[in-house]
mmCIF file of C-alpha atoms and ligand atoms in Angstrom:
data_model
loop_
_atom_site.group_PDB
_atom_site.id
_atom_site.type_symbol
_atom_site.label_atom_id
_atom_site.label_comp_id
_atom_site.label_asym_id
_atom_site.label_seq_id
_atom_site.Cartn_x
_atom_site.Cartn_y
_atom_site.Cartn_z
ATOM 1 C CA UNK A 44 -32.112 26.725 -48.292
ATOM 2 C CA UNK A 45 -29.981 25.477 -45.657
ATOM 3 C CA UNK A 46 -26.400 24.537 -45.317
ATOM 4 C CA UNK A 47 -26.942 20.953 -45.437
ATOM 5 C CA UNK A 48 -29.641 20.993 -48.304
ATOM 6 C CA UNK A 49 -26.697 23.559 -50.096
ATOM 7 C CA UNK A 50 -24.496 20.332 -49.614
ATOM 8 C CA UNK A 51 -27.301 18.144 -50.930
ATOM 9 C CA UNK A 52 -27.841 19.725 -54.197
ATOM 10 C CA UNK A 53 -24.065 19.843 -54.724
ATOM 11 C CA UNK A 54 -24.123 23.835 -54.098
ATOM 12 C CA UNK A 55 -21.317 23.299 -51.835
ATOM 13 C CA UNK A 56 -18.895 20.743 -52.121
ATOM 14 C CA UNK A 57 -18.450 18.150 -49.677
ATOM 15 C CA UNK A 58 -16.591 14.673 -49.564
ATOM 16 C CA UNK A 59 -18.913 12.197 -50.091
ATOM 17 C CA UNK A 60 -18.480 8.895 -48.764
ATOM 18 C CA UNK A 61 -22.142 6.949 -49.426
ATOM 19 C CA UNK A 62 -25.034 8.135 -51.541
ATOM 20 C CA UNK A 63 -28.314 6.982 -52.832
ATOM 21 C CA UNK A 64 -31.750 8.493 -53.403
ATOM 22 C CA UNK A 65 -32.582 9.600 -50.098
ATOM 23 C CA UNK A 66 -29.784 9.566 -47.607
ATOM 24 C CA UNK A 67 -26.105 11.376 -48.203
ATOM 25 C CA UNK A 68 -22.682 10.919 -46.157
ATOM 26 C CA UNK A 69 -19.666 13.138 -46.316
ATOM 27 C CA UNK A 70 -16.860 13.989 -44.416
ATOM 28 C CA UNK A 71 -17.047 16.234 -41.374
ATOM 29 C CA UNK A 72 -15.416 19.426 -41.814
ATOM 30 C CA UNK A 73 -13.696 19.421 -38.880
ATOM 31 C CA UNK A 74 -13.522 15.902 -37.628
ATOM 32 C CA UNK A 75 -13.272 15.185 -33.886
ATOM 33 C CA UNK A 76 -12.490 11.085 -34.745
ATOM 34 C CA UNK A 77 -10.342 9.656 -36.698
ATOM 35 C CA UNK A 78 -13.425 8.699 -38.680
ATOM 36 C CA UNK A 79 -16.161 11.315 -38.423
ATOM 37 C CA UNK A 80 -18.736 10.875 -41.234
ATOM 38 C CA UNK A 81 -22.263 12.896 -41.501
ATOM 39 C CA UNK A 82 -25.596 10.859 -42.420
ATOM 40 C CA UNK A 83 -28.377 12.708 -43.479
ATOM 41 C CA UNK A 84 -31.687 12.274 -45.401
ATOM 42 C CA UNK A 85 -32.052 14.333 -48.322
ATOM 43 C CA UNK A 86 -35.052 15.371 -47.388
ATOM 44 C CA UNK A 87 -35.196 18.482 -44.905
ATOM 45 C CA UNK A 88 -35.809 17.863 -41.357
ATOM 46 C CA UNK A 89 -35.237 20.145 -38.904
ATOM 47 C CA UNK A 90 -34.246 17.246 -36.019
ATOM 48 C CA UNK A 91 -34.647 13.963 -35.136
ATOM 49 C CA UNK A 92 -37.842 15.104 -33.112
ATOM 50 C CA UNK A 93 -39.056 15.393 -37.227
ATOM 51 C CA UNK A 94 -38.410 12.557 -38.740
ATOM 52 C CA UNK A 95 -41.111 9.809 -39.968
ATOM 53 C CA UNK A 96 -40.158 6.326 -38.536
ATOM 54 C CA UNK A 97 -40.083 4.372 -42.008
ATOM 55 C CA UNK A 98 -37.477 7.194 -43.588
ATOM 56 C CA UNK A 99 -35.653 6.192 -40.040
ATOM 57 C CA UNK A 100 -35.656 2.274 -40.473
ATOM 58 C CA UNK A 101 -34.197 3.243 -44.121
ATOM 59 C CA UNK A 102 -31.618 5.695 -42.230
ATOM 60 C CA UNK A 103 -30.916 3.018 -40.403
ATOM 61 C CA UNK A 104 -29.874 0.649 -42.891
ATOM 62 C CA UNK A 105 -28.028 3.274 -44.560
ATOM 63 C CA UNK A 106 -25.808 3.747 -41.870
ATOM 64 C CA UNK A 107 -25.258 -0.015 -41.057
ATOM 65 C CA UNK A 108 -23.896 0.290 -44.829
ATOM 66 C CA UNK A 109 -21.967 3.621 -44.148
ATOM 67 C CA UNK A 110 -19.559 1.916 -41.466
ATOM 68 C CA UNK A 111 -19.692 -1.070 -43.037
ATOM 69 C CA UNK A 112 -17.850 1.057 -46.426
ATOM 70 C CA UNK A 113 -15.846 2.705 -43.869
ATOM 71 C CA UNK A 114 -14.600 -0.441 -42.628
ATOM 72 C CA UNK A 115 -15.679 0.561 -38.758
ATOM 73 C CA UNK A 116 -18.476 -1.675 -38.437
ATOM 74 C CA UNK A 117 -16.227 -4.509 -36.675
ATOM 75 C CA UNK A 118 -13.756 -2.406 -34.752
ATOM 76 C CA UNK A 119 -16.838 -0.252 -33.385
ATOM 77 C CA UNK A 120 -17.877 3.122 -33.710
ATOM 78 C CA UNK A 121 -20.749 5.754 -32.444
ATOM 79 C CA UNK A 122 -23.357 7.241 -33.769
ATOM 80 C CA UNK A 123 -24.643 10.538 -32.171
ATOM 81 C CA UNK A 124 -27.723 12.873 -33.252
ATOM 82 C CA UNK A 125 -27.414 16.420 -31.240
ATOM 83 C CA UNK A 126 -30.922 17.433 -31.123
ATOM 84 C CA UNK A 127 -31.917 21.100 -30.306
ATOM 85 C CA UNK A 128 -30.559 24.286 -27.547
ATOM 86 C CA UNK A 129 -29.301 21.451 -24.732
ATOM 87 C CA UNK A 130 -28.054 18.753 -27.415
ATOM 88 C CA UNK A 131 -25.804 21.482 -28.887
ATOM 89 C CA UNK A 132 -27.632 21.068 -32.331
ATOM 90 C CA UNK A 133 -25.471 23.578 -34.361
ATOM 91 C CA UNK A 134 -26.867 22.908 -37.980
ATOM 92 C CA UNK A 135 -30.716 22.527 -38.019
ATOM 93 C CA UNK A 136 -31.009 19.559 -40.720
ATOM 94 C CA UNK A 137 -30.572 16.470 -39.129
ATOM 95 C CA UNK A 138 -27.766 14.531 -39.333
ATOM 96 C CA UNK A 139 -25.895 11.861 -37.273
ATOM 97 C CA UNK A 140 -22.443 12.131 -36.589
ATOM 98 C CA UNK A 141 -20.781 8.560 -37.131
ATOM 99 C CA UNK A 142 -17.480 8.375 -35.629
ATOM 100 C CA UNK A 143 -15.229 5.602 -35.033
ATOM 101 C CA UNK A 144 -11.608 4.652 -36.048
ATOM 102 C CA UNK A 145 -10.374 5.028 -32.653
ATOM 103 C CA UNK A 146 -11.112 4.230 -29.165
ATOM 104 C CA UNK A 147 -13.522 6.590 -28.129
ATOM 105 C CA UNK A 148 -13.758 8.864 -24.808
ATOM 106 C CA UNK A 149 -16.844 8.030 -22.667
ATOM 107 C CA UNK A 150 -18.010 10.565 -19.875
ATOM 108 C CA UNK A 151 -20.030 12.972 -18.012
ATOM 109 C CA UNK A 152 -22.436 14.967 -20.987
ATOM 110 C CA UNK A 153 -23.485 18.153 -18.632
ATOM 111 C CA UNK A 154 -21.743 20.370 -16.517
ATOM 112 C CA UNK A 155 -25.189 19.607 -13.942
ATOM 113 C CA UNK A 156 -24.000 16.899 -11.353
ATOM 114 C CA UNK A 157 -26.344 14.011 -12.476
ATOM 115 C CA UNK A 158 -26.384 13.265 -8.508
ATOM 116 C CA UNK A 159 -28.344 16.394 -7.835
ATOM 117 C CA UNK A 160 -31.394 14.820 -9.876
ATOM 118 C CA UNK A 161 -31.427 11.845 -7.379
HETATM 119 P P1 LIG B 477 -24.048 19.683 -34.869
HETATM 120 O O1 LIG B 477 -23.277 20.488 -33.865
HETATM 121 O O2 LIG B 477 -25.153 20.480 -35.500
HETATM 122 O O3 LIG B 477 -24.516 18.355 -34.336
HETATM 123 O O4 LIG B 477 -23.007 19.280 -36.000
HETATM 124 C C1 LIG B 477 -22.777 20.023 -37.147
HETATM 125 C C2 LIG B 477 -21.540 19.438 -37.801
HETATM 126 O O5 LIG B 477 -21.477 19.918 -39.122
HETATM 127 C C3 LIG B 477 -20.226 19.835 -37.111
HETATM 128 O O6 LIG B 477 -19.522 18.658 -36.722
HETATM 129 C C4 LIG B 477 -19.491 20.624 -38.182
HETATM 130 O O7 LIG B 477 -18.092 20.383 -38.174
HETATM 131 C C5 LIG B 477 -20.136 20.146 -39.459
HETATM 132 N N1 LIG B 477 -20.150 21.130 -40.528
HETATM 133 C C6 LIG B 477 -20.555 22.429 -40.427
HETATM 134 N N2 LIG B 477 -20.475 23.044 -41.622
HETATM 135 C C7 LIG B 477 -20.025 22.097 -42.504
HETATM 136 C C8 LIG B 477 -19.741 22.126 -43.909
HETATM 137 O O8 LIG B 477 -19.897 23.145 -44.589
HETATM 138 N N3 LIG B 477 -19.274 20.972 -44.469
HETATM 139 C C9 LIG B 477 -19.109 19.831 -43.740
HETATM 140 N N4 LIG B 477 -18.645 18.754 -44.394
HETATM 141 N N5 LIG B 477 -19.368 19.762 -42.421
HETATM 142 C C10 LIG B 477 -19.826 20.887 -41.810
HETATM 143 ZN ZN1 LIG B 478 -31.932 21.328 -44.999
#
């Protein structure tokens, strides 16, 4: 099983923040936001390449309902899905990082020189 089905079934603990009977948020172990929340289906996908687009409308809505609870939805937030080697996808059960409660830093994503692909 991995990690983030461990944290699913409640065979490790985690901070939960939203639950119902498909979708889970918790609290980031080591939050890089003020507000840095997890969403992810209970359901095991390895990516967002994986998932089934009605289970992502539902995502969806969970999430709107996620920052709503954390009281970001106004002052604005992000919401970020690293997906595989390149995206830096450390934990292989998808998830999206929500993360607000500051302003948040906006900038170059690769070392590569986005001019050298013009
Ligand atoms: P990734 O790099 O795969 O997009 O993000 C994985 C995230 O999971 C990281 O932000 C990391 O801090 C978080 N994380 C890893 N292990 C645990 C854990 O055991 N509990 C919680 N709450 N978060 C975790
Ligand atoms: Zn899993």
């Amino acid at each position: 099983m991995c990690l983030f089905c461990k944290i699913v079934s409640k065979e490790i603990p985690s901070n939960t923040v939203a639950e119902n009977d498909e979708f889970y948020a918790f609290h980031d172990i080591n939050p890089k936001a003020p507000v840095h929340v997890l969403a992810i289906p209970k359901a095991h996908y390895d990516s967002f390449n994986d998932i089934p687009g009605d289970v992502m409308g539902k995502m969806g809505i969970f999430m709107q309902e996620v920052a709503k609870t954390l009281g970001i939805d106004q002052s604005g937030y992000r919401i970020i899905s690293n997906i595989g080697e390149n995206g830096g996808q450390e934990v292989k059960h998808l998830h999206f990082h929500i993360v607000g409660g500051a302003k948040l830093h906006w900038g170059h994503f690769a070392d590569a020189d986005p001019k050298d692909f013009f």
